[in-house]
Short mmCIF file of C-alpha atoms and ligand atoms in Angstrom, two decimals:
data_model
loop_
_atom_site.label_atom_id
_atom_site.label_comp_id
_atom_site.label_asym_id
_atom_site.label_seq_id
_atom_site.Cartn_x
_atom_site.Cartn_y
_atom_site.Cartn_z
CA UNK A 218 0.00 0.00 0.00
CA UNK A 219 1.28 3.69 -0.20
CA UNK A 220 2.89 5.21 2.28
CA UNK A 221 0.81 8.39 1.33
CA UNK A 222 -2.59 8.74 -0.15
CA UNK A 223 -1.42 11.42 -2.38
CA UNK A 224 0.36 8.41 -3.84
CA UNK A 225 -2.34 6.45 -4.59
CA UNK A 226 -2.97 6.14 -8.25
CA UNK A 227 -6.20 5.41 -9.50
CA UNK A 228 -6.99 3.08 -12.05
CA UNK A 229 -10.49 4.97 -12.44
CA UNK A 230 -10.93 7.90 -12.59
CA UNK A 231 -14.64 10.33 -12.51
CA UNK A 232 -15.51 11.54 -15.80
CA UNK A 233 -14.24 14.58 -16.99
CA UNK A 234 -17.56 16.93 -18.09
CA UNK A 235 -17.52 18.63 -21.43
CA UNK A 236 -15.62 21.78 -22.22
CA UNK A 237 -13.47 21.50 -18.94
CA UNK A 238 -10.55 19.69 -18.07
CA UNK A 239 -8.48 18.98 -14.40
CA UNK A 240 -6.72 22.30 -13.31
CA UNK A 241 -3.51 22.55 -14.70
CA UNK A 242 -1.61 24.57 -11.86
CA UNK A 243 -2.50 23.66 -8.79
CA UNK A 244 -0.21 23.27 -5.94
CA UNK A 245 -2.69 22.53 -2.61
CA UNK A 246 -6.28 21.37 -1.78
CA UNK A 247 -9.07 18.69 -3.60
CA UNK A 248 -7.19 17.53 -6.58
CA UNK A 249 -9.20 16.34 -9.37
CA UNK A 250 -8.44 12.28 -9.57
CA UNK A 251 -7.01 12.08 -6.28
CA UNK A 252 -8.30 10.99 -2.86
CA UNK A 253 -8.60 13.75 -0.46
CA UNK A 254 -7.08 12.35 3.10
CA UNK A 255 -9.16 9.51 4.14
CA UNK A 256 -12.15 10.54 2.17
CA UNK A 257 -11.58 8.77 -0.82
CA UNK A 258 -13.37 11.80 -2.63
CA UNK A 259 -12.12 12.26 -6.04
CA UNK A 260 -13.63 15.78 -7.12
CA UNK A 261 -11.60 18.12 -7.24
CA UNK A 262 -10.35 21.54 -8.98
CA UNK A 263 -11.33 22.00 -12.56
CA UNK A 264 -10.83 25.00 -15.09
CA UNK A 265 -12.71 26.04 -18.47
CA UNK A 266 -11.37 28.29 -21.27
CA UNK A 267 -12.99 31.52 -20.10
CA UNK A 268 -10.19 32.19 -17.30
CA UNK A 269 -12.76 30.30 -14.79
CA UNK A 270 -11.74 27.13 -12.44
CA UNK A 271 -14.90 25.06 -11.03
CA UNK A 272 -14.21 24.23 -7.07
CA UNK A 273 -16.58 21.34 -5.52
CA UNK A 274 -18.50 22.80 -2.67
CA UNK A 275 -17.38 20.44 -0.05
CA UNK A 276 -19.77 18.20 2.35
CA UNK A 277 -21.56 20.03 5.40
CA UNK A 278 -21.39 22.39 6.71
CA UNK A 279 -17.88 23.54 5.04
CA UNK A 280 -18.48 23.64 1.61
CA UNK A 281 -22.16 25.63 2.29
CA UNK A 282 -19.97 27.98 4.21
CA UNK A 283 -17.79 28.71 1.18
CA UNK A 284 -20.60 29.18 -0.96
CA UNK A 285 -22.43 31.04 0.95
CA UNK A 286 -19.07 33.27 1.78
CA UNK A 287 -18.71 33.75 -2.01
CA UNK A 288 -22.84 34.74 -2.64
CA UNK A 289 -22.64 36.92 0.48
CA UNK A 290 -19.83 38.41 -0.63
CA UNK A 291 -20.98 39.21 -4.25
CA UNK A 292 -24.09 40.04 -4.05
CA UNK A 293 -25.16 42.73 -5.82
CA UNK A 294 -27.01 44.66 -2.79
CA UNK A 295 -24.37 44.30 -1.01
CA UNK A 296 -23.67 47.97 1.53
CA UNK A 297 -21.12 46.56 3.46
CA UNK A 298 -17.83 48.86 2.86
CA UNK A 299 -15.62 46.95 4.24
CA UNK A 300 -16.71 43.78 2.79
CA UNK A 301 -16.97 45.14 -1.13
CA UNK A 302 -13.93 46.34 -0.39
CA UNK A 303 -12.86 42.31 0.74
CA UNK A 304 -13.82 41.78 -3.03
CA UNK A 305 -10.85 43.13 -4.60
CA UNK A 306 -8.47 40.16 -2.16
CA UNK A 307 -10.68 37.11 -3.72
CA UNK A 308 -10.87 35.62 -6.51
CA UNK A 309 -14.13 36.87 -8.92
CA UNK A 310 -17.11 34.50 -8.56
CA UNK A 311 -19.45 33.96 -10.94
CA UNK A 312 -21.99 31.64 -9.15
CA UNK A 313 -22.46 27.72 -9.37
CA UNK A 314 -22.17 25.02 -12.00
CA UNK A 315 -23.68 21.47 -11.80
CA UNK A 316 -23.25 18.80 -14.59
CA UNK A 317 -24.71 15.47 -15.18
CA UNK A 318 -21.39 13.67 -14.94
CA UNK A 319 -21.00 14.54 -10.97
CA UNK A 320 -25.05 14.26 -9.70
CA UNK A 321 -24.78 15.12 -6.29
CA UNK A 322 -21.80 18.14 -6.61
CA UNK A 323 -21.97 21.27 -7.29
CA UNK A 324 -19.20 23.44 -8.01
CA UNK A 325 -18.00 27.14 -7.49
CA UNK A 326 -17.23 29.12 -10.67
CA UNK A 327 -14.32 31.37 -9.29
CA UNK A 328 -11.95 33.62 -11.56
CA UNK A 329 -8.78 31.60 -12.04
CA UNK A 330 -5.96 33.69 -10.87
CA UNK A 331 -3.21 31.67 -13.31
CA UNK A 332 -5.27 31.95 -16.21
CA UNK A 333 -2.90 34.73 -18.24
CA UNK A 334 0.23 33.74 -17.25
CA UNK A 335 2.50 31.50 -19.55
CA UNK A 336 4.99 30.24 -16.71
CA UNK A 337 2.78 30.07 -13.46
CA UNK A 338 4.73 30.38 -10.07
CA UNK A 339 1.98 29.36 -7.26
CA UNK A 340 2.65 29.41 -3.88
CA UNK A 341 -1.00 28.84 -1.27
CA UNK A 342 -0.07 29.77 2.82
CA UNK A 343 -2.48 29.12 5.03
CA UNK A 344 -2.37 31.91 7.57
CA UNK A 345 -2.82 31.84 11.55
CA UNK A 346 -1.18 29.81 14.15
CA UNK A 347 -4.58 28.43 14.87
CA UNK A 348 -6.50 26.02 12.74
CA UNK A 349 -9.35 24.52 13.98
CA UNK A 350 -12.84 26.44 14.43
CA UNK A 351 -14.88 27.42 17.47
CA UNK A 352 -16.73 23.81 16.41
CA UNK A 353 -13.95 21.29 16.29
CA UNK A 354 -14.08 18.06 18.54
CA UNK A 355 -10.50 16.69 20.18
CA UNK A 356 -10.13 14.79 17.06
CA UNK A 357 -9.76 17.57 14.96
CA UNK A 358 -7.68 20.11 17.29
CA UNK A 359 -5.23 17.72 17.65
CA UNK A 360 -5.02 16.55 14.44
CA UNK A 361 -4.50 19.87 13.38
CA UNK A 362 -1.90 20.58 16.09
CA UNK A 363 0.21 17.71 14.89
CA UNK A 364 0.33 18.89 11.47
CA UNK A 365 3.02 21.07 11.90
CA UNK A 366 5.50 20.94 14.28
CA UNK A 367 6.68 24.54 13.62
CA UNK A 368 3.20 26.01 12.97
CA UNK A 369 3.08 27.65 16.69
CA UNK A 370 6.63 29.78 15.83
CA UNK A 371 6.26 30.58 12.53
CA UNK A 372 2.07 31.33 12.40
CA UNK A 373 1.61 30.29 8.70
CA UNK A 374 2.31 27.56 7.24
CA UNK A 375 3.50 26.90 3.68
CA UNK A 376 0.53 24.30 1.60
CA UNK A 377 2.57 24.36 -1.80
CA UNK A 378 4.77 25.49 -4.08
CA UNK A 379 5.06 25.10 -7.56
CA UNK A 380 7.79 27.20 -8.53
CA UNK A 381 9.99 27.97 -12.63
CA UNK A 382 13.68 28.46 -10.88
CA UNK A 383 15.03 30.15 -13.64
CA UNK A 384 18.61 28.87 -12.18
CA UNK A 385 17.56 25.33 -13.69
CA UNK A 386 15.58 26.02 -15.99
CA UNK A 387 12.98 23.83 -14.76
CA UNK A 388 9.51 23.77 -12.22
CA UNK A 389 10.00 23.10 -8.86
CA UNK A 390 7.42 21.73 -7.06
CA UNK A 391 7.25 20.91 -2.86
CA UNK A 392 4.19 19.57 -1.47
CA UNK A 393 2.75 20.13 2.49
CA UNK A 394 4.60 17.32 4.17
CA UNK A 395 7.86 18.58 2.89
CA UNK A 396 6.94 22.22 3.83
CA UNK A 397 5.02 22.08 6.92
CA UNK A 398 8.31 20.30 8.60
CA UNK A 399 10.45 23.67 7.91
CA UNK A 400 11.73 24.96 10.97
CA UNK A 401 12.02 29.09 11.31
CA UNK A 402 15.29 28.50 9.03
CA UNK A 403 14.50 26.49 6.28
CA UNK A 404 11.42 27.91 5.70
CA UNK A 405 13.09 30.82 4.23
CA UNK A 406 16.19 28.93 2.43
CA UNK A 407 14.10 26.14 1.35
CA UNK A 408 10.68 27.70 1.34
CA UNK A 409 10.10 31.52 0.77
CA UNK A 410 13.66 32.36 -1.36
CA UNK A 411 12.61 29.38 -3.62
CA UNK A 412 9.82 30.68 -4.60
CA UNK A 413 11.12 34.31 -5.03
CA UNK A 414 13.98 32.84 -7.16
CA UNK A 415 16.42 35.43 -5.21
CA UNK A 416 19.37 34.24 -6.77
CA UNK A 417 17.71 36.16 -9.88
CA UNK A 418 18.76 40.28 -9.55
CA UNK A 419 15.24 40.89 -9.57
CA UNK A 420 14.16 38.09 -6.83
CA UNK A 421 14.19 41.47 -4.39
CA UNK A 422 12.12 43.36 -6.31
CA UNK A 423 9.23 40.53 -6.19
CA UNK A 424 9.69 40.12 -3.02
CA UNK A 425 8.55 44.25 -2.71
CA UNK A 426 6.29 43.67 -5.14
CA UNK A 427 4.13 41.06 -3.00
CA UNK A 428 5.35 42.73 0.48
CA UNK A 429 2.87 45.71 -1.11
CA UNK A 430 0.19 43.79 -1.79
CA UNK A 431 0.61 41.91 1.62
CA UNK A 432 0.21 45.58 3.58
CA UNK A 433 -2.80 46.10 1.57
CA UNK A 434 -4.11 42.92 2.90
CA UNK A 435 -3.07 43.96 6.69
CA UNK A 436 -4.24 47.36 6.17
CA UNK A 437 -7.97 45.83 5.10
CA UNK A 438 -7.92 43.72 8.84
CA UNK A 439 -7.05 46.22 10.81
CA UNK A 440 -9.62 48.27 9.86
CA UNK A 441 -12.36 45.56 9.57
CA UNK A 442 -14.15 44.15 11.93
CA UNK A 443 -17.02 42.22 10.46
CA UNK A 444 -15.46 38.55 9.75
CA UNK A 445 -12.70 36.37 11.05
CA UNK A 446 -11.00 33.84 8.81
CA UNK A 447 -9.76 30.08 10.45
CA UNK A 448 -7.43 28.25 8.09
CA UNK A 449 -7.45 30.30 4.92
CA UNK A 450 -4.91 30.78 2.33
CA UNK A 451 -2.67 33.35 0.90
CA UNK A 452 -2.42 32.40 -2.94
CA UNK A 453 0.55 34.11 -4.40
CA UNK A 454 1.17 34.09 -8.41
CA UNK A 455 3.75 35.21 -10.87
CA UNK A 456 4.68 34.79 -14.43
CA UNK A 457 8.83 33.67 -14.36
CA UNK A 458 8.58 35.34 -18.00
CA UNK A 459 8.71 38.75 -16.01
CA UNK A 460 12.69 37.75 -15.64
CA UNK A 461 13.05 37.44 -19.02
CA UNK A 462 11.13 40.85 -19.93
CA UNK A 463 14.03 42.68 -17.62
CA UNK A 464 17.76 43.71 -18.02
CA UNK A 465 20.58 45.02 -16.27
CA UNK A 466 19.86 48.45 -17.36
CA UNK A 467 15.91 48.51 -16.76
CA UNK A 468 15.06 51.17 -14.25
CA UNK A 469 14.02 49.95 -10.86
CA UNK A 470 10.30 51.36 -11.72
CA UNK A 471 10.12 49.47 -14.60
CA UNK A 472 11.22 46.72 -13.23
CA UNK A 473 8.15 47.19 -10.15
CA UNK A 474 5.99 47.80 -12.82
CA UNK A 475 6.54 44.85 -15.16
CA UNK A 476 6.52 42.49 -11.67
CA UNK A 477 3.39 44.29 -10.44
CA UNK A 478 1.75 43.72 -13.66
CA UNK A 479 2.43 39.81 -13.67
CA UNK A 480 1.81 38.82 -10.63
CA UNK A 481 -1.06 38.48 -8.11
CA UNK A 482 -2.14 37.76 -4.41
CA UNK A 483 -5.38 36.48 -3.17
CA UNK A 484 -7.46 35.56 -0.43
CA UNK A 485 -8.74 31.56 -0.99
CA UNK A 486 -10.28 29.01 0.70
CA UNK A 487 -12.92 30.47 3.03
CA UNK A 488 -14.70 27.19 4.22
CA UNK A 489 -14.29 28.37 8.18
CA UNK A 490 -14.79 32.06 7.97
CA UNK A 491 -17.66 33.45 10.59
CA UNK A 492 -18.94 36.57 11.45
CA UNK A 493 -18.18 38.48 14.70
CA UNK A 494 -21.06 38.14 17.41
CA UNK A 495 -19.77 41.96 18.54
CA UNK A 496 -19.29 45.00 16.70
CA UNK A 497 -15.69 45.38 18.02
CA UNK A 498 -13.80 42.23 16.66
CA UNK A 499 -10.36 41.77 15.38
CA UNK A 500 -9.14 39.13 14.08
CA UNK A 501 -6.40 38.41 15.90
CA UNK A 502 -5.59 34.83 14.52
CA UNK A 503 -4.96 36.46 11.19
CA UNK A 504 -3.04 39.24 11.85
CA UNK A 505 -0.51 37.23 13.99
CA UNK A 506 -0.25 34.63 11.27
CA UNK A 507 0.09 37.70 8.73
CA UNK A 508 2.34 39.83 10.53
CA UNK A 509 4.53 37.12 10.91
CA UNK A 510 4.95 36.56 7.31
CA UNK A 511 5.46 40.16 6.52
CA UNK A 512 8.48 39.93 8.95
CA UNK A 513 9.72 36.44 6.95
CA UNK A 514 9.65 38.23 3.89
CA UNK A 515 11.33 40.80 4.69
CA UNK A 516 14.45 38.93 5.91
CA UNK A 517 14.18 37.23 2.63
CA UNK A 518 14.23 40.79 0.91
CA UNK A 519 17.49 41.75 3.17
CA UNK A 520 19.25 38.91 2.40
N1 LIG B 616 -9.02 31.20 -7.81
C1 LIG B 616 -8.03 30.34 -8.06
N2 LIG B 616 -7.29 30.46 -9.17
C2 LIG B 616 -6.29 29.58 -9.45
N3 LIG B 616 -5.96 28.55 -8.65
C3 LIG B 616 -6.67 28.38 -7.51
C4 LIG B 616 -7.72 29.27 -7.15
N4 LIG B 616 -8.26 28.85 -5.98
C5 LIG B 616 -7.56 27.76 -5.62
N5 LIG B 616 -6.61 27.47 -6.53
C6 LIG B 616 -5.67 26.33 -6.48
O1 LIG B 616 -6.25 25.29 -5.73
C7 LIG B 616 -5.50 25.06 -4.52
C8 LIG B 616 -6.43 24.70 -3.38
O2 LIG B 616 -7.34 25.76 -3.12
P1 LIG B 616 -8.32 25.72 -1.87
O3 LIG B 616 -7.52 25.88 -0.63
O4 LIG B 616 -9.40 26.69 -2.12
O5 LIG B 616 -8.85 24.23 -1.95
P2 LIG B 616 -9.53 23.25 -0.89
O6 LIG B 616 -9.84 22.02 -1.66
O7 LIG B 616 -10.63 23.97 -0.18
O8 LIG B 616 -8.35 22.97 0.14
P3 LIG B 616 -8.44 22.20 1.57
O9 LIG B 616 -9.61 21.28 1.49
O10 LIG B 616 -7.13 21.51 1.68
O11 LIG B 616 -8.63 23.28 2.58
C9 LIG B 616 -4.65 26.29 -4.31
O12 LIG B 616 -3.46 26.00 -3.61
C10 LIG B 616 -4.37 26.71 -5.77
O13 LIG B 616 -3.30 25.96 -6.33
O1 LIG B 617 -3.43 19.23 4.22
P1 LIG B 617 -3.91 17.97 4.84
O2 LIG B 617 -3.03 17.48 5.90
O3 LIG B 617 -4.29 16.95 3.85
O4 LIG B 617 -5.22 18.34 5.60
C1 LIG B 617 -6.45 18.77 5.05
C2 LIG B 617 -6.38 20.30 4.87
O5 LIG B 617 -5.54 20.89 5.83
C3 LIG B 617 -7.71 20.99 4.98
O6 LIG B 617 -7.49 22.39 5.06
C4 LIG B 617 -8.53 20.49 6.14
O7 LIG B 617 -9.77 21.05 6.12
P2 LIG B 617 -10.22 22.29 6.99
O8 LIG B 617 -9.06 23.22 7.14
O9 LIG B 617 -11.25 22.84 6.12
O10 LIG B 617 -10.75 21.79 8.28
C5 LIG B 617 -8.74 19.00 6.09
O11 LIG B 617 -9.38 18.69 7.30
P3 LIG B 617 -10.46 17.56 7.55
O12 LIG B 617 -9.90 16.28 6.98
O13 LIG B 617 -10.55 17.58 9.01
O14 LIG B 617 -11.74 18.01 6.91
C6 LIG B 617 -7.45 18.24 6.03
O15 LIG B 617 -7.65 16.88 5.79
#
């Protein structure tokens, strides 16, 4: 038997609907095909040609959660300020697909974030030092506490990377059990500065670029105070052609503008997200988990 259930390969797999295929770039989460922990569930992640991906609401109470997160969020009465303004850190949605081939799921239609880029670099962090919900039995919290032994420390922890290092001219890809046992050290030389190919000139100026977007994000939760969000990722994206567009001479605002232009960060993966009960929440988990990435990154930008 294998070791690991990602390992597993199936000699069936579900149909693949019309018009839409697996996900090509996908580094974390439900993978189309392959069994999800113990569950055995093989839905997973698929995209279309429109720039959409299709995510399977998940069982109860979760997946309603998400969808309802995502309707909520985009509905077109919404008067919330602070949570239209949560729109521009998530992915678009464009409501729910069902097909005949999988009776029984229905599926998210999301914007997908790695639709226009021709070498994706994906990296998913799931942010806070805690997460389980306010609902989880002992199985769960510890479960999730043994998960990762560094997760306490650091207050993120790294899902997946799938990375172009343009040093061998090939993708790099680590999965969660080889990340999540990265102490405060490696998770810089063998985590973060992987993905930011910093041996490249312009690794720093990536690294900028996304520190930006990150104090955007921060900026939004300290101000809010409508929501809190339990074991949610960061999804960070670039295009390694960006290296190639640059040169030696390029001015260093060109060079933040053509790495602002091709690359992204979003919010994902809001299956445990709740409202406060009080009009004075912050959420704390978060932040930590945030502010404690901000301060990884920028050792990775001073070294
Ligand atoms: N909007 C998107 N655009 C492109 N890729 C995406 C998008 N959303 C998710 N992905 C890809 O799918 C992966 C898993 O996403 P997500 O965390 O939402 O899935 P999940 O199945 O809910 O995960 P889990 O069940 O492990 O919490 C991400 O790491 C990323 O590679
Ligand atoms: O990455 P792994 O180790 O495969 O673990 C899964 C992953 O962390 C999910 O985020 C988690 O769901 P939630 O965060 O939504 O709880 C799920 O929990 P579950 O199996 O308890 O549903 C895990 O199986």
């Amino acid at each position: 038997m294998a070791e690991n259930m990602d390992d597993v390969v199936w000699k069936s797999l579900p149909p693949v609907p019309k018009g839409v295929k697996p996900l090509d770039h996908q580094v974390a989460g439900h993978v189309f095909g392959r069994p999800n922990g113990q569950k055995q569930n093989q839905l997973g992640f698929l995209q279309n040609d429109e720039g959409q991906i299709l995510k399977p609401i998940q069982g109860p109470i979760k997946g309603k959660r998400e969808a309802e997160f995502y309707s909520r969020l985009f509905d077109s009465e919404l008067a919330i300020s602070e949570l239209i303004e949560l729109r521009t850190f998530v992915p678009k949605y464009f409501g729910q697909w069902v097909t005949e081939e999988h009776p029984g799921c229905t599926y998210l239609i999301l914007e997908n974030i790695t639709h226009t880029l021709k070498i994706p670099c994906i990296m998913d962090i799931k942010i806070g030092p805690i997460t389980y919900d306010k609902y989880a039995d002992e199985n769960k919290i510890s479960s999730e506490k043994k998960k990762s032994p560094f997760l306490e420390k650091l207050g993120f922890q790294i899902l997946g990377i799938k990375v172009f290092s343009t040093k061998i001219k090939d993708y790099i890809k680590l999965d969660r059990y080889f990340l999540r046992a990265l102490d405060e050290t490696a998770v810089l030389e063998k985590g973060l500065k992987v993905f930011f190919n910093l041996h490249e000139p312009f690794g720093f100026y990536l690294v900028k670029t996304f520190l930006e977007k990150l104090s955007d994000v921060q900026n939004w939760f300290y101000r809010q105070k409508k929501l809190y969000f339990i074991a949610s990722s960061l999804l960070f994206v670039y295009d390694a052609t960006v290296f190639e567009l640059l040169n030696p001479e390029s001015s260093s605002d060109m060079v933040m503008q053509a790495i602002r232009s091709n690359s992204n960060l979003k919010m994902i993966d809001f299956t445990h997200v709740f409202d406060f009960e009080t009009e004075d929440g912050r959420d704390e988990n978060y932040i930590t988990g945030l502010n404690s990435l901000v301060k990884f990154m920028e050792l990775v930008q001073k070294s």
